Amino acid sequence: MPNPKNLTERIFQSPSKYIQGPNAIKNAASYLSNLGKAPLLACDELVYKIAGKSLIDNLTAASFTVTHAHFNGEASTLEINRLASLGKDASSDFIIALGGGKVIDSAKNVADILGLPVAVLPTTASTDAPCSALSVIYTEGGEFERYSFYDKNPNIVLVDTSVIVTAPARFLAAGIGDAVATNVEAKLARNSPNFGKLMPTELSEAIGSKCEEILFRYGRQAYEANKAKAVTPAFEAVVEANTLLSGLGFESGGLAAAHAIHNGFTAIHAMHGLMHGEKVAFGVVAQLILANAPTAELDRYISLMLSVDLPVTFAQLGIPNVTDEELRAVAKLSVAEGETIWNMEGAISEDIVFHALKGANAASEDYLRRSGWKKLD
Ligand SMILES: [Zn+2]
């Protein structure tokens, strides 16, 4: 419900430092030295091989004592508590998250439990998790459980674009799906409290529209550069849009229906292999339908999604035969108490969302037919 408490104060929050560029991780020691000397480094096995080992070698050479914790892959309460006790046993003085959204969300929670600073080193530009003072916590089985909020944003976000470019382009595309949602959602959440629990500032509005501008200008070009492993200015711009602008924009601007629908999709087991931003992309189309967007506006967003191979139809989401019963389950979760969909003005109900999901699929299929769209390889 928009501004139920009649709040008049505005809030903007952000990480203390954001650093981005090729080979940024090589210089990590100098950026991290004022956080402590004994970090707990959380990363999974694959990321350890790609960037973890060299980071540990660099930090050790600069006389840090690094405790390496293998992340098990899920941002669940059980895993977070396990990492926190590792950090406690090792007397760690700060936390490093190296990897994707789930390890970042876990490490932020671990830092909060232990009362320690946290440095976030994303290895993909697939989510807007790095900059915010909140985490999405999942069950052991990978279903959305809750948002967890912290007093502070990460101390440092260090983005190495020469590492990010080695990730499959699908990750960048997913980040684009998540980042496209930022402005679309913030615009409808403008009269509601943001994640700082106060009202949005003018700045968050400017960030949202800059984020969107970059994605429309450079999204496709950056996606192709990623496939060619080329760190170009367009690639740098989109990494920044996905990570910094989207992160600041959603946290201080607020979310609406697209992310609530994403959370609803966790009800469909067949979609668990999809990335966060891929489900959010469809959620954006569904939110535009809910907000009664004209066809020309829908087309603009659908064509941006398709230009980076994001799914906009049930078939593209891998659920061509989805039943009404399943869609109703998605709609039901999307309108759960406390969901961000309630930030929107206007009527919202399970039934209204159910129809918007079908309407989004129909609008996207119509666009595919009209435009003669074919996937380019
Ligand atoms: Zn998101």
PDB file of C-alpha atoms in Angstrom, residues 13 75-77 80-81 104-113 129 132-138 144-154 195-197 250-251 263:
ATOM      1  CA  GLN A  13      21.800   4.724   0.760  1.00  0.00           C
ATOM      2  CA  ALA A  75      21.815 -18.480   0.221  1.00  0.00           C
ATOM      3  CA  SER A  76      19.997 -20.380   2.957  1.00  0.00           C
ATOM      4  CA  THR A  77      19.907 -19.784   6.705  1.00  0.00           C
ATOM      5  CA  ILE A  80      24.840 -18.581   6.317  1.00  0.00           C
ATOM      6  CA  ASN A  81      25.122 -19.864   9.897  1.00  0.00           C
ATOM      7  CA  ILE A 104      27.094 -12.160  -2.121  1.00  0.00           C
ATOM      8  CA  ASP A 105      23.725 -12.325  -0.369  1.00  0.00           C
ATOM      9  CA  SER A 106      25.105 -14.943   2.036  1.00  0.00           C
ATOM     10  CA  ALA A 107      28.300 -12.996   2.822  1.00  0.00           C
ATOM     11  CA  LYS A 108      26.373  -9.791   3.551  1.00  0.00           C
ATOM     12  CA  ASN A 109      24.288 -11.721   6.076  1.00  0.00           C
ATOM     13  CA  VAL A 110      27.406 -13.335   7.613  1.00  0.00           C
ATOM     14  CA  ALA A 111      29.008  -9.880   8.002  1.00  0.00           C
ATOM     15  CA  ASP A 112      25.846  -8.640   9.701  1.00  0.00           C
ATOM     16  CA  ILE A 113      25.787 -11.581  12.134  1.00  0.00           C
ATOM     17  CA  ALA A 129      22.945  -7.834  -5.246  1.00  0.00           C
ATOM     18  CA  SER A 132      22.516  -3.171  -1.422  1.00  0.00           C
ATOM     19  CA  ALA A 133      22.061  -3.561   2.339  1.00  0.00           C
ATOM     20  CA  LEU A 134      19.713  -6.496   1.955  1.00  0.00           C
ATOM     21  CA  SER A 135      19.797 -10.138   0.926  1.00  0.00           C
ATOM     22  CA  VAL A 136      17.302 -12.512  -0.568  1.00  0.00           C
ATOM     23  CA  ILE A 137      17.246 -15.671   1.535  1.00  0.00           C
ATOM     24  CA  TYR A 138      16.137 -18.967  -0.010  1.00  0.00           C
ATOM     25  CA  PHE A 144      12.184 -17.636  -2.059  1.00  0.00           C
ATOM     26  CA  GLU A 145      11.981 -17.389   1.727  1.00  0.00           C
ATOM     27  CA  ARG A 146      12.426 -13.744   2.796  1.00  0.00           C
ATOM     28  CA  TYR A 147      14.343 -10.496   2.447  1.00  0.00           C
ATOM     29  CA  SER A 148      16.942  -9.862   5.149  1.00  0.00           C
ATOM     30  CA  PHE A 149      17.858  -6.218   5.924  1.00  0.00           C
ATOM     31  CA  TYR A 150      21.102  -4.798   7.349  1.00  0.00           C
ATOM     32  CA  ASP A 151      22.173  -1.552   9.016  1.00  0.00           C
ATOM     33  CA  LYS A 152      24.942  -0.926   6.496  1.00  0.00           C
ATOM     34  CA  ASN A 153      25.586  -1.343   2.788  1.00  0.00           C
ATOM     35  CA  PRO A 154      28.792  -3.175   1.779  1.00  0.00           C
ATOM     36  CA  PHE A 195      14.117  -0.451   1.105  1.00  0.00           C
ATOM     37  CA  GLY A 196      15.447   2.207   3.491  1.00  0.00           C
ATOM     38  CA  LYS A 197      11.866   2.316   4.809  1.00  0.00           C
ATOM     39  CA  PHE A 250      16.162  -0.566  -6.760  1.00  0.00           C
ATOM     40  CA  GLU A 251      17.216  -0.116  -3.132  1.00  0.00           C
ATOM     41  CA  ASN A 263       9.261 -14.396  -6.462  1.00  0.00           C
TER      42      ASN A 263
END
